[in-house]
PDB file of C-alpha atoms in Angstrom:
ATOM      1  CA  MET A  28     128.494 -75.140 148.761  1.00  0.00           C
ATOM      2  CA  ASN A  29     126.645 -74.693 152.001  1.00  0.00           C
ATOM      3  CA  ASP A  30     127.224 -71.289 154.325  1.00  0.00           C
ATOM      4  CA  VAL A  31     128.409 -72.139 157.561  1.00  0.00           C
ATOM      5  CA  ARG A  32     127.085 -70.193 160.843  1.00  0.00           C
ATOM      6  CA  PHE A  33     130.699 -69.000 163.206  1.00  0.00           C
ATOM      7  CA  PRO A  34     130.428 -70.170 166.648  1.00  0.00           C
ATOM      8  CA  GLU A  35     129.155 -66.182 167.490  1.00  0.00           C
ATOM      9  CA  PRO A  36     128.873 -63.480 164.982  1.00  0.00           C
ATOM     10  CA  VAL A  37     131.811 -60.693 165.002  1.00  0.00           C
ATOM     11  CA  ILE A  38     130.501 -57.300 165.345  1.00  0.00           C
ATOM     12  CA  LEU A  39     132.930 -54.902 163.080  1.00  0.00           C
ATOM     13  CA  ARG A  40     133.129 -51.048 163.933  1.00  0.00           C
ATOM     14  CA  PHE A  41     133.997 -49.058 160.812  1.00  0.00           C
ATOM     15  CA  SER A  42     134.350 -45.403 160.601  1.00  0.00           C
ATOM     16  CA  THR A  43     130.789 -45.084 159.493  1.00  0.00           C
ATOM     17  CA  ALA A  44     128.595 -47.892 160.884  1.00  0.00           C
ATOM     18  CA  SER A  45     128.776 -51.704 162.394  1.00  0.00           C
ATOM     19  CA  ARG A  46     127.917 -54.812 161.169  1.00  0.00           C
ATOM     20  CA  ASN A  47     127.517 -57.703 162.723  1.00  0.00           C
ATOM     21  CA  VAL A  48     129.313 -61.219 160.606  1.00  0.00           C
ATOM     22  CA  ALA A  49     127.476 -64.180 161.777  1.00  0.00           C
ATOM     23  CA  SER A  50     129.107 -66.776 158.265  1.00  0.00           C
ATOM     24  CA  SER A  51     131.362 -67.571 156.500  1.00  0.00           C
ATOM     25  CA  PHE A  52     129.484 -66.155 153.374  1.00  0.00           C
ATOM     26  CA  GLU A  53     128.987 -63.017 155.577  1.00  0.00           C
ATOM     27  CA  ALA A  54     132.991 -62.865 156.378  1.00  0.00           C
ATOM     28  CA  LEU A  55     133.437 -63.453 152.315  1.00  0.00           C
ATOM     29  CA  GLU A  56     131.519 -60.531 151.500  1.00  0.00           C
ATOM     30  CA  CYS A  57     132.607 -57.861 154.209  1.00  0.00           C
ATOM     31  CA  LEU A  58     136.755 -59.137 153.418  1.00  0.00           C
ATOM     32  CA  ASN A  59     135.997 -58.254 149.418  1.00  0.00           C
ATOM     33  CA  GLN A  60     133.778 -55.252 149.883  1.00  0.00           C
ATOM     34  CA  GLN A  61     134.329 -53.733 152.926  1.00  0.00           C
ATOM     35  CA  TRP A  62     137.668 -53.983 154.687  1.00  0.00           C
ATOM     36  CA  PRO A  63     139.758 -51.144 154.506  1.00  0.00           C
ATOM     37  CA  GLU A  64     142.782 -51.038 151.070  1.00  0.00           C
ATOM     38  CA  TRP A  65     145.996 -50.469 153.838  1.00  0.00           C
ATOM     39  CA  ALA A  66     144.502 -53.433 155.792  1.00  0.00           C
ATOM     40  CA  ARG A  67     144.599 -55.979 153.077  1.00  0.00           C
ATOM     41  CA  GLY A  68     147.543 -58.086 154.319  1.00  0.00           C
ATOM     42  CA  ARG A  69     148.330 -61.672 155.393  1.00  0.00           C
ATOM     43  CA  SER A  70     145.687 -62.239 157.897  1.00  0.00           C
ATOM     44  CA  TRP A  71     143.567 -60.143 155.303  1.00  0.00           C
ATOM     45  CA  ARG A  72     144.371 -63.180 153.116  1.00  0.00           C
ATOM     46  CA  ALA A  73     144.594 -66.095 155.125  1.00  0.00           C
ATOM     47  CA  ALA A  74     140.859 -64.764 156.898  1.00  0.00           C
ATOM     48  CA  GLY A  75     139.635 -65.223 152.928  1.00  0.00           C
ATOM     49  CA  ARG A  76     141.498 -68.868 152.240  1.00  0.00           C
ATOM     50  CA  VAL A  77     140.418 -70.473 155.536  1.00  0.00           C
ATOM     51  CA  CYS A  78     136.704 -68.633 154.954  1.00  0.00           C
ATOM     52  CA  ARG A  79     136.307 -70.251 151.141  1.00  0.00           C
ATOM     53  CA  ASP A  80     137.634 -73.655 152.916  1.00  0.00           C
ATOM     54  CA  ALA A  81     135.148 -74.122 155.602  1.00  0.00           C
ATOM     55  CA  LEU A  82     132.463 -73.382 152.570  1.00  0.00           C
ATOM     56  CA  ASP A  83     134.246 -76.325 150.799  1.00  0.00           C
ATOM     57  CA  GLY A  84     134.077 -78.454 153.542  1.00  0.00           C
ATOM     58  CA  TRP A  85     137.986 -78.272 154.484  1.00  0.00           C
ATOM     59  CA  ARG A  86     137.570 -76.163 157.341  1.00  0.00           C
ATOM     60  CA  SER A  87     135.464 -75.866 160.681  1.00  0.00           C
ATOM     61  CA  ALA A  88     133.265 -72.977 161.489  1.00  0.00           C
ATOM     62  CA  HIS A  89     135.825 -72.357 164.510  1.00  0.00           C
ATOM     63  CA  ASP A  90     138.676 -72.539 162.556  1.00  0.00           C
ATOM     64  CA  ALA A  91     136.856 -69.756 159.488  1.00  0.00           C
ATOM     65  CA  HIS A  92     135.720 -67.465 163.209  1.00  0.00           C
ATOM     66  CA  ARG A  93     139.473 -67.758 164.500  1.00  0.00           C
ATOM     67  CA  ALA A  94     140.779 -66.679 161.124  1.00  0.00           C
ATOM     68  CA  PHE A  95     138.364 -63.924 160.613  1.00  0.00           C
ATOM     69  CA  VAL A  96     138.973 -62.265 163.631  1.00  0.00           C
ATOM     70  CA  LYS A  97     142.582 -62.207 163.630  1.00  0.00           C
ATOM     71  CA  ALA A  98     142.064 -59.865 160.209  1.00  0.00           C
ATOM     72  CA  ALA A  99     139.796 -57.879 162.283  1.00  0.00           C
ATOM     73  CA  ARG A 100     141.973 -57.299 165.470  1.00  0.00           C
ATOM     74  CA  ARG A 101     144.684 -56.697 163.116  1.00  0.00           C
ATOM     75  CA  ALA A 102     142.545 -53.755 161.020  1.00  0.00           C
ATOM     76  CA  GLY A 103     141.910 -52.137 164.209  1.00  0.00           C
ATOM     77  CA  LEU A 104     138.034 -53.371 163.246  1.00  0.00           C
ATOM     78  CA  ILE A 105     137.651 -54.471 166.820  1.00  0.00           C
ATOM     79  CA  PRO A 106     139.360 -54.158 170.086  1.00  0.00           C
ATOM     80  CA  ALA A 107     141.999 -56.343 170.905  1.00  0.00           C
ATOM     81  CA  LYS A 108     142.122 -59.133 173.610  1.00  0.00           C
ATOM     82  CA  THR A 109     141.742 -57.467 176.526  1.00  0.00           C
ATOM     83  CA  PRO A 110     143.552 -59.106 179.917  1.00  0.00           C
ATOM     84  CA  SER A 111     141.214 -61.762 181.437  1.00  0.00           C
ATOM     85  CA  ARG A 112     139.068 -59.723 184.855  1.00  0.00           C
ATOM     86  CA  HIS A 113     138.838 -62.999 186.538  1.00  0.00           C
ATOM     87  CA  HIS A 114     139.980 -62.422 190.236  1.00  0.00           C
ATOM     88  CA  SER A 115     143.403 -63.470 191.285  1.00  0.00           C
ATOM     89  CA  ARG A 116     144.060 -66.039 193.725  1.00  0.00           C
ATOM     90  CA  PRO A 117     146.728 -65.613 196.654  1.00  0.00           C
ATOM     91  CA  ALA A 118     149.149 -67.889 195.638  1.00  0.00           C
ATOM     92  CA  GLN A 119     149.634 -71.177 197.815  1.00  0.00           C
ATOM     93  CA  VAL A 120     153.050 -73.518 198.592  1.00  0.00           C
ATOM     94  CA  GLY A 121     152.232 -76.597 200.547  1.00  0.00           C
ATOM     95  CA  GLY A 122     148.849 -75.731 201.257  1.00  0.00           C
ATOM     96  CA  ALA A 123     146.114 -73.303 201.808  1.00  0.00           C
ATOM     97  CA  ALA A 124     147.403 -69.928 202.059  1.00  0.00           C
ATOM     98  CA  ARG A 125     145.427 -68.549 205.825  1.00  0.00           C
ATOM     99  CA  PRO A 126     146.310 -64.624 206.806  1.00  0.00           C
ATOM    100  CA  GLY A 127     149.083 -63.868 208.246  1.00  0.00           C
ATOM    101  CA  THR A 128     151.272 -66.659 206.517  1.00  0.00           C
ATOM    102  CA  PRO A 129     153.654 -66.199 204.133  1.00  0.00           C
ATOM    103  CA  LEU A 130     152.988 -67.182 201.125  1.00  0.00           C
ATOM    104  CA  SER A 131     156.636 -68.041 200.511  1.00  0.00           C
ATOM    105  CA  PRO A 132     159.066 -69.953 203.184  1.00  0.00           C
ATOM    106  CA  TRP A 133     161.806 -67.732 202.817  1.00  0.00           C
ATOM    107  CA  GLN A 134     159.384 -64.247 203.957  1.00  0.00           C
TER     108      GLN A 134
END
């Protein structure tokens, strides 16, 4: 059984310290030893299962990472996803939007 590295580490914020989790083995260790008891529900069990499957070669590192992040968010150990900060573009109707041009034909 070989360790499976995550595409990017997950930084968890516990009440007393932070922890970087960079692989399926580290995730399992964290899930079993440091996870809050109250947060050991469905997503916690799923994360453990997917991380074990990744170690056994049945699932990908991406799957394990995604399941672990979902469980960590549910446990409040990492912040929930925030809306994208990409700049929005003006809506276009039938071509390029120009200053002073209505964006809708009904304006």
